[in-house]
Coordinates of C-alpha atoms in Angstrom, one line a residue:
M1046 CA 62.3 -24.6 -42.9
S1047 CA 61.2 -21.3 -41.4
R1048 CA 59.6 -21.2 -38.0
L1049 CA 56.0 -20.1 -37.7
P1050 CA 55.2 -17.1 -35.5
P1051 CA 53.7 -17.9 -32.1
P1052 CA 49.9 -17.6 -31.8
A1053 CA 48.6 -14.4 -30.5
P1054 CA 47.4 -14.5 -26.9
I1055 CA 43.7 -14.8 -26.3
P1056 CA 42.5 -11.6 -24.5
P1057 CA 40.7 -12.2 -21.2
P1058 CA 37.0 -11.6 -21.1
A1059 CA 35.9 -8.0 -20.7
R1060 CA 34.8 -7.0 -17.3
A1061 CA 31.3 -5.6 -16.8
G1062 CA 31.4 -1.9 -17.4
A1063 CA 34.8 -2.0 -19.2
P1064 CA 35.1 -0.8 -22.8
G1065 CA 34.2 -3.6 -25.2
A1066 CA 32.1 -5.4 -22.7
V1067 CA 29.0 -7.0 -24.2
A1068 CA 26.0 -5.2 -22.8
S1069 CA 23.7 -8.2 -23.3
A1070 CA 25.9 -10.7 -21.6
R1071 CA 24.1 -10.3 -18.3
P1072 CA 20.7 -8.8 -17.8
P1073 CA 20.5 -5.7 -15.6
R1074 CA 20.0 -6.5 -12.0
R1075 CA 16.8 -5.2 -10.6
T1076 CA 16.8 -3.5 -7.2
G1077 CA 13.4 -4.7 -6.0
F1078 CA 11.2 -1.9 -4.6
W1079 CA 13.6 0.8 -5.7
T1080 CA 13.5 0.0 -9.4
V1081 CA 12.2 3.1 -11.3
R1082 CA 8.7 2.6 -12.6
T1083 CA 8.6 -1.1 -11.9
G1084 CA 5.4 -2.6 -10.5
I1085 CA 5.2 -4.4 -7.2
S1086 CA 3.0 -7.2 -6.1
R1087 CA -0.5 -6.5 -4.8
R1088 CA 0.5 -7.9 -1.4
A1089 CA 3.5 -5.6 -1.2
Y1090 CA 1.4 -2.6 -2.3
W1091 CA -1.1 -3.2 0.6
V1092 CA 1.7 -3.7 3.1
F1093 CA 3.2 -0.4 2.2
A1094 CA -0.3 1.3 2.1
L1095 CA -1.2 0.0 5.5
T1096 CA 2.2 1.0 6.9
G1097 CA 1.7 4.5 5.6
L1098 CA -1.7 4.8 7.2
I1099 CA -1.0 3.1 10.6
T1100 CA 2.4 4.6 11.3
P1101 CA 1.1 8.2 11.8
L1102 CA -1.7 6.8 14.1
L1103 CA 0.9 5.0 16.2
M1104 CA 3.0 8.1 16.5
W1105 CA -0.1 10.1 17.4
A1106 CA -1.0 7.5 20.1
A1107 CA 2.6 7.5 21.5
L1108 CA 2.7 11.3 21.7
A1109 CA -0.7 11.4 23.4
A1110 CA 0.4 8.7 25.9
W1111 CA 3.6 10.5 26.7
G1112 CA 1.6 13.0 28.7
G1113 CA 3.5 16.1 27.6
M1114 CA 0.5 17.5 25.7
D1115 CA -2.7 18.9 27.1
P1116 CA -5.6 16.7 25.8
T1117 CA -7.4 20.0 25.0
F1118 CA -4.8 20.6 22.3
L1119 CA -4.0 17.0 21.3
P1120 CA -6.6 14.3 22.3
S1121 CA -5.7 10.7 22.1
P1122 CA -6.8 8.5 19.2
T1123 CA -9.1 6.6 21.6
A1124 CA -10.8 9.8 22.8
V1125 CA -11.4 10.8 19.2
L1126 CA -12.7 7.3 18.4
A1127 CA -15.1 7.5 21.3
K1128 CA -16.2 11.0 20.3
T1129 CA -16.8 9.7 16.7
W1130 CA -18.9 6.8 18.0
N1131 CA -20.9 9.2 20.2
W1132 CA -21.4 11.5 17.3
A1133 CA -22.6 8.7 15.1
T1134 CA -25.0 7.2 17.6
E1135 CA -26.4 10.2 19.4
T1136 CA -25.8 13.5 17.6
G1137 CA -26.4 12.7 13.9
L1138 CA -23.1 12.0 12.2
L1139 CA -24.8 10.3 9.3
E1140 CA -27.1 13.3 8.7
D1141 CA -24.1 15.7 8.8
M1142 CA -22.2 13.4 6.4
G1143 CA -25.2 13.2 4.0
I1144 CA -25.7 17.0 3.8
S1145 CA -22.0 17.6 3.3
V1146 CA -21.7 15.0 0.6
Y1147 CA -24.8 16.5 -1.2
R1148 CA -23.2 20.0 -1.1
V1149 CA -19.8 18.8 -2.4
V1150 CA -21.2 16.6 -5.1
A1151 CA -23.7 19.3 -6.3
G1152 CA -21.0 22.0 -6.5
F1153 CA -18.6 19.6 -8.2
V1154 CA -21.1 18.3 -10.8
L1155 CA -22.2 21.8 -11.6
S1156 CA -18.6 22.9 -12.0
A1157 CA -17.8 19.8 -14.2
V1158 CA -20.8 20.3 -16.5
I1159 CA -19.7 23.8 -17.4
A1160 CA -15.9 23.4 -17.1
L1161 CA -15.5 20.4 -19.4
P1162 CA -16.9 21.8 -22.6
L1163 CA -15.5 25.2 -21.9
G1164 CA -12.0 23.8 -21.2
L1165 CA -12.3 21.7 -24.4
L1166 CA -13.0 24.8 -26.4
I1167 CA -10.1 26.8 -24.8
G1168 CA -7.7 24.0 -25.4
T1169 CA -8.8 23.5 -29.0
F1170 CA -9.2 27.0 -30.4
R1171 CA -6.7 29.7 -30.0
S1172 CA -9.3 32.4 -30.4
V1173 CA -11.4 31.0 -27.4
Q1174 CA -8.2 30.7 -25.4
A1175 CA -7.3 34.3 -26.1
L1176 CA -10.8 35.4 -25.2
L1177 CA -11.4 33.4 -21.9
E1178 CA -8.1 32.2 -20.5
P1179 CA -6.8 35.6 -19.2
L1180 CA -10.1 36.2 -17.4
T1181 CA -10.0 32.7 -15.9
D1182 CA -6.4 33.1 -14.8
L1183 CA -7.5 36.4 -13.0
I1184 CA -10.5 34.9 -11.1
R1185 CA -8.8 31.7 -10.1
Y1186 CA -6.4 33.6 -7.9
M1187 CA -9.2 35.2 -6.0
P1188 CA -9.9 33.4 -2.7
A1189 CA -13.3 31.7 -2.5
V1190 CA -13.8 33.2 1.0
A1191 CA -13.9 36.7 -0.5
F1192 CA -17.0 35.8 -2.5
I1193 CA -19.0 34.8 0.6
P1194 CA -20.6 38.3 1.1
L1195 CA -21.5 38.5 -2.6
V1196 CA -22.9 35.0 -2.6
M1197 CA -25.1 35.8 0.4
L1198 CA -26.4 38.9 -1.4
W1199 CA -27.0 37.2 -4.8
V1200 CA -28.0 33.7 -3.8
G1201 CA -29.2 34.0 -0.2
I1202 CA -28.3 31.8 2.8
D1203 CA -30.0 28.5 1.8
E1204 CA -28.3 25.5 0.2
G1205 CA -27.6 27.3 -3.0
S1206 CA -25.0 29.5 -1.3
K1207 CA -23.0 26.6 0.0
I1208 CA -23.1 24.9 -3.5
A1209 CA -22.1 28.2 -5.1
I1210 CA -19.0 28.6 -2.9
I1211 CA -17.8 25.0 -3.7
F1212 CA -18.5 25.8 -7.4
I1213 CA -16.4 29.0 -7.3
G1214 CA -13.6 27.2 -5.6
T1215 CA -13.3 24.4 -8.2
F1216 CA -14.7 25.8 -11.5
F1217 CA -11.9 28.1 -12.6
Q1218 CA -9.1 25.6 -11.6
M1219 CA -10.9 22.8 -13.5
V1220 CA -11.4 24.9 -16.6
L1221 CA -7.6 25.5 -17.0
M1222 CA -6.7 21.9 -16.1
V1223 CA -9.1 20.6 -18.7
A1224 CA -7.7 23.0 -21.3
E1225 CA -4.2 21.8 -20.5
D1226 CA -5.3 18.2 -20.9
V1227 CA -6.7 19.0 -24.3
R1228 CA -3.6 20.8 -25.4
R1229 CA -1.5 17.7 -24.6
V1230 CA -3.2 15.7 -27.3
P1231 CA -0.4 15.0 -29.9
A1232 CA -0.6 17.4 -32.9
A1233 CA 0.3 14.4 -35.1
Q1234 CA -3.1 12.8 -34.4
V1235 CA -4.9 16.0 -35.3
E1236 CA -2.9 16.5 -38.5
A1237 CA -3.4 12.9 -39.5
A1238 CA -7.2 13.3 -39.1
Q1239 CA -7.2 16.6 -41.0
T1240 CA -5.3 14.9 -43.8
M1241 CA -8.0 12.2 -44.0
G1242 CA -10.6 15.0 -44.3
A1243 CA -12.0 15.2 -40.8
N1244 CA -14.0 18.4 -40.1
R1245 CA -14.0 20.4 -36.8
R1246 CA -16.8 18.3 -35.2
E1247 CA -15.1 15.0 -36.1
L1248 CA -11.8 16.3 -34.8
L1249 CA -13.4 17.1 -31.5
E1250 CA -15.5 14.0 -31.1
K1251 CA -13.3 11.3 -32.6
V1252 CA -9.7 12.6 -32.1
I1253 CA -9.2 15.2 -29.4
L1254 CA -11.8 14.1 -26.8
P1255 CA -11.0 10.3 -26.9
S1256 CA -7.3 11.0 -26.6
A1257 CA -7.8 13.4 -23.7
K1258 CA -10.3 11.3 -21.7
P1259 CA -7.8 9.5 -19.4
A1260 CA -6.3 12.8 -18.4
L1261 CA -9.7 14.4 -18.0
L1262 CA -10.8 11.7 -15.6
D1263 CA -7.7 12.3 -13.5
T1264 CA -8.5 16.0 -13.5
L1265 CA -11.9 15.3 -12.2
R1266 CA -10.4 13.2 -9.4
I1267 CA -8.0 15.9 -8.4
T1268 CA -10.7 18.7 -8.4
M1269 CA -13.1 16.5 -6.4
G1270 CA -10.4 16.7 -3.6
W1271 CA -10.5 20.5 -3.9
A1272 CA -14.2 20.5 -3.6
W1273 CA -13.9 18.8 -0.2
T1274 CA -11.4 21.4 0.9
Y1275 CA -13.9 24.2 0.3
L1276 CA -16.6 22.4 2.3
V1277 CA -15.7 24.2 5.6
V1278 CA -15.6 27.5 3.8
A1279 CA -19.0 26.8 2.2
E1280 CA -20.6 26.0 5.5
L1281 CA -19.5 29.3 7.0
V1282 CA -22.6 30.7 5.2
A1283 CA -25.4 30.4 7.9
A1284 CA -25.2 26.7 8.1
N1285 CA -26.7 24.6 10.9
S1286 CA -25.6 21.1 9.7
G1287 CA -22.8 19.4 8.0
L1288 CA -19.3 18.2 8.8
G1289 CA -17.8 21.6 8.3
Y1290 CA -20.4 23.3 10.5
A1291 CA -19.7 20.7 13.2
I1292 CA -15.9 21.5 13.0
L1293 CA -16.5 25.2 13.2
R1294 CA -19.0 24.8 16.1
A1295 CA -16.5 22.6 18.0
Q1296 CA -13.8 25.3 17.5
R1297 CA -15.9 27.8 19.5
F1298 CA -16.0 25.5 22.5
L1299 CA -12.5 24.0 22.3
Q1300 CA -13.9 20.6 21.6
T1301 CA -10.7 19.3 20.0
D1302 CA -11.8 15.7 19.8
T1303 CA -14.8 16.7 17.7
I1304 CA -12.5 18.7 15.4
F1305 CA -10.2 15.7 14.9
A1306 CA -13.2 13.4 14.4
G1307 CA -14.7 15.7 11.7
I1308 CA -11.3 16.1 9.9
I1309 CA -10.8 12.3 9.9
V1310 CA -14.3 11.6 8.7
I1311 CA -13.8 14.0 5.8
G1312 CA -10.5 12.4 5.0
L1313 CA -12.0 8.9 5.0
I1314 CA -14.8 10.0 2.6
G1315 CA -12.2 11.6 0.4
L1316 CA -10.0 8.5 0.4
V1317 CA -13.0 6.3 -0.6
T1318 CA -14.0 8.8 -3.3
D1319 CA -10.4 8.9 -4.7
Q1320 CA -10.2 5.1 -4.8
L1321 CA -13.5 5.0 -6.7
F1322 CA -12.1 7.4 -9.3
R1323 CA -9.0 5.3 -9.6
W1324 CA -11.1 2.1 -10.0
L1325 CA -13.2 3.9 -12.7
H1326 CA -10.0 5.0 -14.5
R1327 CA -8.7 1.4 -14.6
R1328 CA -12.1 0.1 -15.8
A1329 CA -12.5 2.7 -18.5
F1330 CA -8.9 2.7 -19.8
P1331 CA -7.5 -0.8 -19.1
W1332 CA -4.8 -0.6 -21.8
L1333 CA -3.0 2.1 -19.7
Y1334 CA -2.3 -0.6 -17.1
L1335 CA -1.0 -3.3 -19.3
K1336 CA 2.6 -4.5 -18.5
G1337 CA 5.3 -4.6 -21.0

C-alpha cells in the first residue's frame, strides 16, 4: 500500500498591506479631523471657528499688554472697544454704517444686474466671448482709484460717484467669473438637450442657467467681499460720512483706535453678509450638502 503525500501547509493570513491581502478585510481607519473631505460635527465646527476668531484677539491683547508698542501705533483691544462704544453712542456709528451699506449694496446690485446676463452670453456664445472678453480683460487690470478723476467729471461728487467706483471695482471681475461658471456646465448636458430638440432659449433657461446657479451664487458671495474692499476708495470722493470716510479722517489725526474700530466693524458686516450668502446657498441647493 503506497503512502499518501503529506498535506500542504496552510499559508498564514496575509498581513495588511502585503500582496494578496484582502482589501475589504478591515475598513480604512479614519483619522478624525484630518480625514480628507470628511465632515465634522456642528459642535466641533463652532469650537474651531471660535478658536480661529479668539486666538488673534488674545495675541493682540498680549502684545498690547506687553508694553513694547506705542498705543498710537497699536492700541489695546479694550481701547478699541471703548472707542467703538463711544462712536456708536455719541458720534453716529449707525449712520456711518447705514450710508456705507447703502453704497456697497447699490454698487454691487448694479454690477450684478448687468454682469450676470453679460457673463452668461460670454460663457455661452464664442462670438460674444471673442467680442467682449478681451476688452473686459483689459479694463479689469486698471485700478479703480485711477478712475476717480473721471468719475468726478462724469458723475459729480454726490452719492452716484461712490456707487460708480464700487461698480467699476466689481463689475469686470464679476463678468469674467460668471462667464467661467457658465463654461463649466458639462457639455454632455448641452448635447443631450440639443439631441432632444432644445432651441437656444431652452438651452439657456432650462440647461445652462440651472446647472450654473450654485456656482453663480458663490461668485456673487465672493464679489460682495470685493465691493466692501472698494468702500474706502469710493469714499475718497468728497465724502463726509461713512465708515471709509471715518477711517480716512482718523488717519489724518493719528486716531489709530478709530481706524481699528472702523476696520473691525467693516469686517463684522462682511462676516454677517458672507454667512447670509452661505445660508442662502444651503437653502437654495440642499442636495449639494447631502452626505453619502
